[in-house]
GROMACS .gro file of C-alpha atoms in nm:
model
  380
    1UNK     CA    1   5.691  -6.698  16.706
    2UNK     CA    2   6.011  -6.845  16.566
    3UNK     CA    3   6.356  -6.700  16.625
    4UNK     CA    4   6.681  -6.712  16.430
    5UNK     CA    5   6.953  -6.947  16.549
    6UNK     CA    6   7.186  -6.657  16.629
    7UNK     CA    7   7.474  -6.824  16.445
    8UNK     CA    8   7.731  -6.624  16.253
    9UNK     CA    9   7.741  -6.621  15.875
   10UNK     CA   10   8.107  -6.632  15.762
   11UNK     CA   11   8.004  -6.577  15.399
   12UNK     CA   12   7.887  -6.228  15.495
   13UNK     CA   13   8.185  -6.161  15.718
   14UNK     CA   14   7.976  -6.166  16.034
   15UNK     CA   15   8.142  -6.243  16.363
   16UNK     CA   16   7.808  -6.291  16.538
   17UNK     CA   17   7.460  -6.255  16.389
   18UNK     CA   18   7.242  -6.001  16.569
   19UNK     CA   19   6.880  -6.047  16.661
   20UNK     CA   20   6.640  -5.800  16.509
   21UNK     CA   21   6.433  -5.572  16.729
   22UNK     CA   22   6.125  -5.770  16.632
   23UNK     CA   23   6.287  -6.096  16.743
   24UNK     CA   24   6.389  -5.940  17.075
   25UNK     CA   25   6.035  -5.815  17.140
   26UNK     CA   26   5.892  -6.150  17.036
   27UNK     CA   27   6.117  -6.343  17.274
   28UNK     CA   28   6.042  -6.102  17.557
   29UNK     CA   29   5.668  -6.137  17.492
   30UNK     CA   30   5.690  -6.514  17.510
   31UNK     CA   31   5.885  -6.502  17.838
   32UNK     CA   32   5.625  -6.262  17.982
   33UNK     CA   33   5.340  -6.498  17.893
   34UNK     CA   34   5.530  -6.796  18.038
   35UNK     CA   35   5.571  -6.601  18.362
   36UNK     CA   36   5.202  -6.504  18.375
   37UNK     CA   37   5.101  -6.867  18.321
   38UNK     CA   38   5.333  -7.001  18.592
   39UNK     CA   39   5.228  -6.730  18.841
   40UNK     CA   40   4.871  -6.859  18.843
   41UNK     CA   41   4.982  -7.182  19.009
   42UNK     CA   42   4.710  -7.364  18.815
   43UNK     CA   43   4.878  -7.406  18.476
   44UNK     CA   44   5.192  -7.559  18.329
   45UNK     CA   45   5.355  -7.388  18.030
   46UNK     CA   46   5.559  -7.560  17.760
   47UNK     CA   47   5.741  -7.410  17.464
   48UNK     CA   48   5.636  -7.528  17.118
   49UNK     CA   49   5.941  -7.441  16.909
   50UNK     CA   50   5.868  -7.701  16.640
   51UNK     CA   51   5.496  -7.631  16.603
   52UNK     CA   52   5.404  -7.397  16.316
   53UNK     CA   53   5.199  -7.100  16.432
   54UNK     CA   54   5.212  -7.208  16.798
   55UNK     CA   55   5.446  -7.059  17.060
   56UNK     CA   56   5.333  -7.210  17.389
   57UNK     CA   57   5.116  -7.487  17.529
   58UNK     CA   58   4.935  -7.434  17.859
   59UNK     CA   59   4.807  -7.739  18.046
   60UNK     CA   60   4.559  -7.702  18.328
   61UNK     CA   61   4.676  -7.853  18.658
   62UNK     CA   62   4.384  -7.758  18.880
   63UNK     CA   63   4.370  -7.971  19.084
   64UNK     CA   64   4.536  -8.240  18.872
   65UNK     CA   65   4.689  -8.274  18.526
   66UNK     CA   66   4.426  -8.432  18.298
   67UNK     CA   67   4.540  -8.338  17.950
   68UNK     CA   68   4.325  -8.022  17.942
   69UNK     CA   69   4.530  -7.808  17.707
   70UNK     CA   70   4.538  -7.471  17.533
   71UNK     CA   71   4.767  -7.372  17.246
   72UNK     CA   72   4.888  -7.011  17.237
   73UNK     CA   73   5.026  -6.784  16.969
   74UNK     CA   74   5.191  -6.473  17.113
   75UNK     CA   75   5.233  -6.129  16.962
   76UNK     CA   76   5.489  -5.927  17.157
   77UNK     CA   77   5.472  -5.547  17.152
   78UNK     CA   78   5.615  -5.244  17.331
   79UNK     CA   79   5.320  -5.020  17.248
   80UNK     CA   80   4.982  -5.194  17.234
   81UNK     CA   81   4.720  -4.989  17.050
   82UNK     CA   82   4.442  -4.937  17.303
   83UNK     CA   83   4.129  -4.749  17.198
   84UNK     CA   84   3.783  -4.702  17.346
   85UNK     CA   85   3.692  -5.024  17.163
   86UNK     CA   86   3.969  -5.228  17.326
   87UNK     CA   87   4.314  -5.358  17.240
   88UNK     CA   88   4.357  -5.356  16.863
   89UNK     CA   89   4.498  -5.667  16.692
   90UNK     CA   90   4.515  -5.769  16.327
   91UNK     CA   91   4.456  -6.139  16.257
   92UNK     CA   92   4.552  -6.302  15.929
   93UNK     CA   93   4.274  -6.497  15.761
   94UNK     CA   94   4.506  -6.790  15.685
   95UNK     CA   95   4.577  -6.822  16.058
   96UNK     CA   96   4.205  -6.808  16.139
   97UNK     CA   97   4.149  -7.083  15.883
   98UNK     CA   98   4.405  -7.295  16.065
   99UNK     CA   99   4.232  -7.217  16.395
  100UNK     CA  100   3.896  -7.327  16.255
  101UNK     CA  101   4.040  -7.671  16.180
  102UNK     CA  102   4.216  -7.705  16.515
  103UNK     CA  103   4.068  -7.951  16.765
  104UNK     CA  104   4.261  -7.802  17.061
  105UNK     CA  105   4.153  -7.454  17.178
  106UNK     CA  106   4.376  -7.194  17.014
  107UNK     CA  107   4.435  -6.865  17.196
  108UNK     CA  108   4.589  -6.551  17.049
  109UNK     CA  109   4.776  -6.339  17.306
  110UNK     CA  110   4.895  -5.979  17.281
  111UNK     CA  111   5.187  -5.934  17.525
  112UNK     CA  112   5.290  -5.581  17.628
  113UNK     CA  113   5.650  -5.618  17.745
  114UNK     CA  114   5.662  -5.255  17.859
  115UNK     CA  115   5.351  -5.262  18.077
  116UNK     CA  116   5.393  -5.630  18.172
  117UNK     CA  117   5.036  -5.704  18.070
  118UNK     CA  118   4.875  -5.944  17.821
  119UNK     CA  119   4.531  -5.984  17.663
  120UNK     CA  120   4.378  -6.283  17.492
  121UNK     CA  121   4.115  -6.397  17.243
  122UNK     CA  122   4.002  -6.759  17.205
  123UNK     CA  123   3.993  -6.792  16.828
  124UNK     CA  124   3.752  -7.083  16.771
  125UNK     CA  125   3.497  -6.924  17.004
  126UNK     CA  126   3.536  -6.589  16.831
  127UNK     CA  127   3.481  -6.755  16.492
  128UNK     CA  128   3.155  -6.914  16.613
  129UNK     CA  129   3.034  -6.571  16.729
  130UNK     CA  130   3.120  -6.420  16.391
  131UNK     CA  131   2.915  -6.690  16.218
  132UNK     CA  132   2.619  -6.602  16.439
  133UNK     CA  133   2.616  -6.252  16.293
  134UNK     CA  134   2.659  -6.377  15.936
  135UNK     CA  135   3.033  -6.318  15.890
  136UNK     CA  136   3.248  -6.584  15.724
  137UNK     CA  137   3.621  -6.621  15.670
  138UNK     CA  138   3.571  -6.527  15.306
  139UNK     CA  139   3.431  -6.188  15.409
  140UNK     CA  140   3.754  -6.099  15.591
  141UNK     CA  141   3.980  -6.092  15.282
  142UNK     CA  142   4.345  -6.133  15.390
  143UNK     CA  143   4.308  -6.012  15.746
  144UNK     CA  144   4.061  -5.878  16.002
  145UNK     CA  145   4.097  -5.617  16.275
  146UNK     CA  146   3.971  -5.724  16.617
  147UNK     CA  147   3.941  -5.529  16.941
  148UNK     CA  148   3.997  -5.729  17.258
  149UNK     CA  149   3.816  -5.587  17.565
  150UNK     CA  150   4.067  -5.442  17.811
  151UNK     CA  151   3.913  -5.659  18.081
  152UNK     CA  152   4.011  -5.975  17.892
  153UNK     CA  153   4.359  -5.995  18.041
  154UNK     CA  154   4.543  -6.324  18.017
  155UNK     CA  155   4.570  -6.344  18.396
  156UNK     CA  156   4.193  -6.304  18.438
  157UNK     CA  157   4.129  -6.559  18.163
  158UNK     CA  158   4.362  -6.819  18.315
  159UNK     CA  159   4.186  -6.779  18.648
  160UNK     CA  160   3.840  -6.842  18.505
  161UNK     CA  161   3.710  -6.844  18.145
  162UNK     CA  162   4.008  -7.022  17.991
  163UNK     CA  163   3.977  -7.301  18.247
  164UNK     CA  164   3.628  -7.368  18.109
  165UNK     CA  165   3.762  -7.362  17.753
  166UNK     CA  166   4.042  -7.607  17.836
  167UNK     CA  167   3.782  -7.838  17.997
  168UNK     CA  168   3.552  -7.803  17.694
  169UNK     CA  169   3.294  -7.638  17.914
  170UNK     CA  170   3.207  -7.337  17.698
  171UNK     CA  171   2.873  -7.326  17.516
  172UNK     CA  172   3.043  -7.259  17.181
  173UNK     CA  173   3.225  -7.589  17.221
  174UNK     CA  174   2.886  -7.760  17.202
  175UNK     CA  175   2.857  -7.611  16.854
  176UNK     CA  176   3.209  -7.723  16.760
  177UNK     CA  177   3.144  -8.074  16.892
  178UNK     CA  178   2.825  -8.109  16.688
  179UNK     CA  179   3.006  -7.995  16.376
  180UNK     CA  180   3.275  -8.257  16.434
  181UNK     CA  181   3.008  -8.522  16.497
  182UNK     CA  182   2.851  -8.436  16.162
  183UNK     CA  183   3.184  -8.479  15.981
  184UNK     CA  184   3.248  -8.812  16.156
  185UNK     CA  185   2.897  -8.940  16.087
  186UNK     CA  186   2.948  -8.880  15.715
  187UNK     CA  187   3.297  -9.031  15.718
  188UNK     CA  188   3.172  -9.345  15.898
  189UNK     CA  189   2.847  -9.367  15.695
  190UNK     CA  190   2.632  -9.336  16.007
  191UNK     CA  191   2.313  -9.189  15.866
  192UNK     CA  192   2.115  -9.241  16.189
  193UNK     CA  193   2.356  -9.024  16.388
  194UNK     CA  194   2.370  -8.759  16.117
  195UNK     CA  195   1.995  -8.722  16.087
  196UNK     CA  196   1.959  -8.715  16.467
  197UNK     CA  197   2.185  -8.412  16.482
  198UNK     CA  198   1.909  -8.184  16.353
  199UNK     CA  199   1.717  -8.244  16.677
  200UNK     CA  200   2.030  -8.182  16.883
  201UNK     CA  201   2.086  -7.854  16.703
  202UNK     CA  202   1.737  -7.751  16.814
  203UNK     CA  203   1.833  -7.835  17.172
  204UNK     CA  204   2.141  -7.613  17.145
  205UNK     CA  205   1.913  -7.333  17.023
  206UNK     CA  206   1.696  -7.372  17.331
  207UNK     CA  207   1.977  -7.412  17.586
  208UNK     CA  208   2.222  -7.152  17.460
  209UNK     CA  209   2.219  -6.892  17.185
  210UNK     CA  210   2.101  -6.943  16.832
  211UNK     CA  211   2.297  -7.216  16.655
  212UNK     CA  212   2.518  -7.051  16.389
  213UNK     CA  213   2.346  -7.176  16.075
  214UNK     CA  214   2.607  -6.999  15.863
  215UNK     CA  215   2.880  -7.227  15.995
  216UNK     CA  216   2.664  -7.537  15.952
  217UNK     CA  217   2.573  -7.447  15.594
  218UNK     CA  218   2.932  -7.366  15.500
  219UNK     CA  219   3.053  -7.698  15.643
  220UNK     CA  220   2.788  -7.906  15.466
  221UNK     CA  221   2.841  -7.723  15.138
  222UNK     CA  222   3.218  -7.768  15.164
  223UNK     CA  223   3.170  -8.140  15.226
  224UNK     CA  224   2.925  -8.172  14.937
  225UNK     CA  225   3.167  -8.013  14.689
  226UNK     CA  226   3.443  -8.263  14.770
  227UNK     CA  227   3.460  -8.592  14.575
  228UNK     CA  228   3.197  -8.813  14.736
  229UNK     CA  229   2.982  -9.110  14.655
  230UNK     CA  230   2.622  -9.043  14.554
  231UNK     CA  231   2.489  -9.192  14.879
  232UNK     CA  232   2.702  -8.947  15.079
  233UNK     CA  233   2.566  -8.653  14.881
  234UNK     CA  234   2.214  -8.785  14.930
  235UNK     CA  235   2.271  -8.816  15.305
  236UNK     CA  236   2.405  -8.460  15.327
  237UNK     CA  237   2.108  -8.340  15.124
  238UNK     CA  238   1.859  -8.508  15.358
  239UNK     CA  239   2.035  -8.361  15.660
  240UNK     CA  240   2.030  -8.014  15.506
  241UNK     CA  241   1.661  -8.061  15.426
  242UNK     CA  242   1.582  -8.150  15.790
  243UNK     CA  243   1.773  -7.846  15.914
  244UNK     CA  244   1.596  -7.630  15.656
  245UNK     CA  245   1.256  -7.741  15.780
  246UNK     CA  246   1.339  -7.688  16.148
  247UNK     CA  247   1.545  -7.368  16.123
  248UNK     CA  248   1.452  -7.220  15.785
  249UNK     CA  249   1.263  -6.928  15.934
  250UNK     CA  250   1.597  -6.782  16.049
  251UNK     CA  251   1.791  -6.837  15.729
  252UNK     CA  252   1.899  -6.536  15.523
  253UNK     CA  253   1.900  -6.485  15.147
  254UNK     CA  254   2.281  -6.492  15.150
  255UNK     CA  255   2.272  -6.824  15.338
  256UNK     CA  256   2.039  -6.974  15.079
  257UNK     CA  257   2.242  -6.861  14.780
  258UNK     CA  258   2.568  -6.985  14.931
  259UNK     CA  259   2.402  -7.314  15.022
  260UNK     CA  260   2.265  -7.378  14.672
  261UNK     CA  261   2.559  -7.247  14.467
  262UNK     CA  262   2.879  -7.277  14.674
  263UNK     CA  263   3.108  -7.251  14.373
  264UNK     CA  264   3.065  -7.248  13.999
  265UNK     CA  265   2.767  -7.485  13.991
  266UNK     CA  266   2.469  -7.588  14.198
  267UNK     CA  267   2.508  -7.829  14.488
  268UNK     CA  268   2.275  -8.130  14.493
  269UNK     CA  269   2.268  -8.119  14.873
  270UNK     CA  270   2.197  -7.746  14.861
  271UNK     CA  271   1.906  -7.792  14.619
  272UNK     CA  272   1.751  -8.045  14.855
  273UNK     CA  273   1.785  -7.791  15.133
  274UNK     CA  274   1.617  -7.530  14.913
  275UNK     CA  275   1.334  -7.770  14.837
  276UNK     CA  276   1.277  -7.822  15.210
  277UNK     CA  277   1.275  -7.447  15.265
  278UNK     CA  278   1.001  -7.405  15.003
  279UNK     CA  279   0.804  -7.684  15.172
  280UNK     CA  280   0.825  -7.554  15.528
  281UNK     CA  281   0.887  -7.179  15.493
  282UNK     CA  282   0.741  -7.088  15.156
  283UNK     CA  283   0.634  -6.733  15.243
  284UNK     CA  284   0.977  -6.651  15.389
  285UNK     CA  285   1.160  -6.793  15.086
  286UNK     CA  286   0.927  -6.633  14.829
  287UNK     CA  287   0.996  -6.292  14.984
  288UNK     CA  288   1.366  -6.331  14.897
  289UNK     CA  289   1.293  -6.314  14.522
  290UNK     CA  290   1.552  -6.586  14.467
  291UNK     CA  291   1.462  -6.651  14.103
  292UNK     CA  292   1.577  -6.303  14.003
  293UNK     CA  293   1.886  -6.322  14.225
  294UNK     CA  294   2.001  -6.654  14.078
  295UNK     CA  295   1.927  -6.536  13.725
  296UNK     CA  296   2.136  -6.222  13.782
  297UNK     CA  297   2.418  -6.437  13.916
  298UNK     CA  298   2.416  -6.647  13.599
  299UNK     CA  299   2.258  -6.961  13.748
  300UNK     CA  300   1.959  -6.994  13.517
  301UNK     CA  301   1.889  -7.357  13.606
  302UNK     CA  302   1.850  -7.269  13.975
  303UNK     CA  303   1.639  -6.970  13.879
  304UNK     CA  304   1.418  -7.213  13.685
  305UNK     CA  305   1.375  -7.434  13.993
  306UNK     CA  306   1.272  -7.135  14.207
  307UNK     CA  307   1.016  -7.025  13.949
  308UNK     CA  308   0.885  -7.378  13.919
  309UNK     CA  309   0.824  -7.401  14.295
  310UNK     CA  310   0.662  -7.059  14.301
  311UNK     CA  311   0.444  -7.149  14.002
  312UNK     CA  312   0.253  -7.391  14.227
  313UNK     CA  313   0.199  -7.222  14.568
  314UNK     CA  314   0.146  -7.464  14.854
  315UNK     CA  315   0.249  -7.772  14.655
  316UNK     CA  316   0.511  -7.974  14.842
  317UNK     CA  317   0.823  -8.114  14.677
  318UNK     CA  318   0.704  -8.476  14.682
  319UNK     CA  319   0.361  -8.389  14.542
  320UNK     CA  320   0.521  -8.186  14.265
  321UNK     CA  321   0.755  -8.471  14.169
  322UNK     CA  322   0.491  -8.745  14.178
  323UNK     CA  323   0.196  -8.545  14.048
  324UNK     CA  324   0.086  -8.458  13.695
  325UNK     CA  325   0.213  -8.099  13.672
  326UNK     CA  326   0.333  -7.885  13.383
  327UNK     CA  327   0.702  -7.825  13.452
  328UNK     CA  328   0.739  -7.556  13.184
  329UNK     CA  329   0.859  -7.214  13.302
  330UNK     CA  330   0.944  -6.953  13.041
  331UNK     CA  331   1.170  -7.114  12.780
  332UNK     CA  332   1.265  -7.402  13.010
  333UNK     CA  333   1.086  -7.729  13.061
  334UNK     CA  334   1.153  -8.069  13.212
  335UNK     CA  335   1.111  -8.338  12.950
  336UNK     CA  336   0.973  -8.651  13.114
  337UNK     CA  337   0.913  -8.933  12.865
  338UNK     CA  338   0.901  -9.193  13.142
  339UNK     CA  339   0.744  -9.066  13.465
  340UNK     CA  340   0.864  -9.373  13.654
  341UNK     CA  341   1.224  -9.305  13.556
  342UNK     CA  342   1.195  -8.942  13.669
  343UNK     CA  343   1.038  -9.037  14.002
  344UNK     CA  344   1.311  -9.293  14.069
  345UNK     CA  345   1.579  -9.036  13.999
  346UNK     CA  346   1.402  -8.783  14.219
  347UNK     CA  347   1.382  -9.039  14.502
  348UNK     CA  348   1.760  -9.091  14.480
  349UNK     CA  349   1.881  -8.740  14.398
  350UNK     CA  350   1.610  -8.514  14.528
  351UNK     CA  351   1.538  -8.175  14.372
  352UNK     CA  352   1.840  -8.182  14.142
  353UNK     CA  353   1.654  -8.444  13.933
  354UNK     CA  354   1.463  -8.158  13.768
  355UNK     CA  355   1.789  -8.018  13.637
  356UNK     CA  356   1.892  -8.357  13.498
  357UNK     CA  357   1.584  -8.349  13.270
  358UNK     CA  358   1.588  -7.974  13.204
  359UNK     CA  359   1.569  -7.856  12.841
  360UNK     CA  360   1.595  -7.503  12.701
  361UNK     CA  361   1.377  -7.421  12.400
  362UNK     CA  362   1.599  -7.210  12.173
  363UNK     CA  363   1.323  -7.130  11.924
  364UNK     CA  364   1.185  -6.804  12.074
  365UNK     CA  365   1.376  -6.493  11.967
  366UNK     CA  366   1.473  -6.409  12.324
  367UNK     CA  367   1.614  -6.722  12.480
  368UNK     CA  368   1.662  -6.566  12.821
  369UNK     CA  369   1.452  -6.715  13.094
  370UNK     CA  370   1.115  -6.546  13.069
  371UNK     CA  371   1.019  -6.322  13.359
  372UNK     CA  372   0.666  -6.247  13.473
  373UNK     CA  373   0.573  -5.883  13.397
  374UNK     CA  374   0.632  -5.764  13.757
  375UNK     CA  375   0.978  -5.916  13.764
  376UNK     CA  376   1.064  -5.774  13.423
  377UNK     CA  377   1.005  -5.421  13.546
  378UNK     CA  378   1.204  -5.474  13.867
  379UNK     CA  379   1.492  -5.640  13.684
  380UNK     CA  380   1.526  -5.368  13.422
   0.00000   0.00000   0.00000
């Protein structure tokens, strides 16, 4: 919440610049929140005038100052919109994206300067909860409307729940910590730590709520689409494969499609995850009818891979790669002149090796990927 300097502008003939009504309300809202923080006796407030998107910092001092900090953005108002659902606020997606990358807890506060009351929402925790129900930042467009429970007053939060958040004692912070550990493990080339995380994710499932696979998949896919060495992509692929085996029964069709094709083309890491899903949860994945979905989305090579796996029920990825199988599906086939060369590439790249050897036979009159009769009728 930034304010104008209040200086006059001689060029416009001003004697003294006036603050707008919005600036006055914003300043009053910030002062109200400062007062509420100080009244608790357990927090220290500091203004953050030079910090973009941040108005105040609150440091826990209960019983001592230990660097346990919250960052606050404040929205002042004279008439908060309160409905049966709660206090209505509109959050910009670009601000939520900033919150997702923040390592310090970021709290959005609605300050009613007329009623001398304030409500809060811890943004990173809210984002984790949205991922648990399958919602991503991309699904929110430019903004999202949120209703804060009337009981979530800033005073009540500072006396209890927000103390836990500042101390990193909330269960959703276990999720955030594991996500950061994954990023660091990749950055420091620590494959042992990365692959051990899959087991830890299972422990989080058991101890708390379901781990938000949507957030994990989005993070891995985002990392895999950035410029990386082949060994990094291979490591991410193996990690995604382990997670697919252990948690694939919960994964949705939307998760799978976003994992395999995060942008314009297929992700090598995502294909390895898909291969693991076929290995460990074949019935669940077959029921998604992914071959038709990928074909409709224009990703014929991924559609081919799905049909190839479903052509040989019960055959695991390794057996399919090493064995003597016919890789022809419809008008597509994998041309393997040297089986040893193909196996070596598969060992290094995983399931995407099939696509490296994939050839389309243009000779038939209809060069679209052939569908079995049942799929032809459902696709028409």
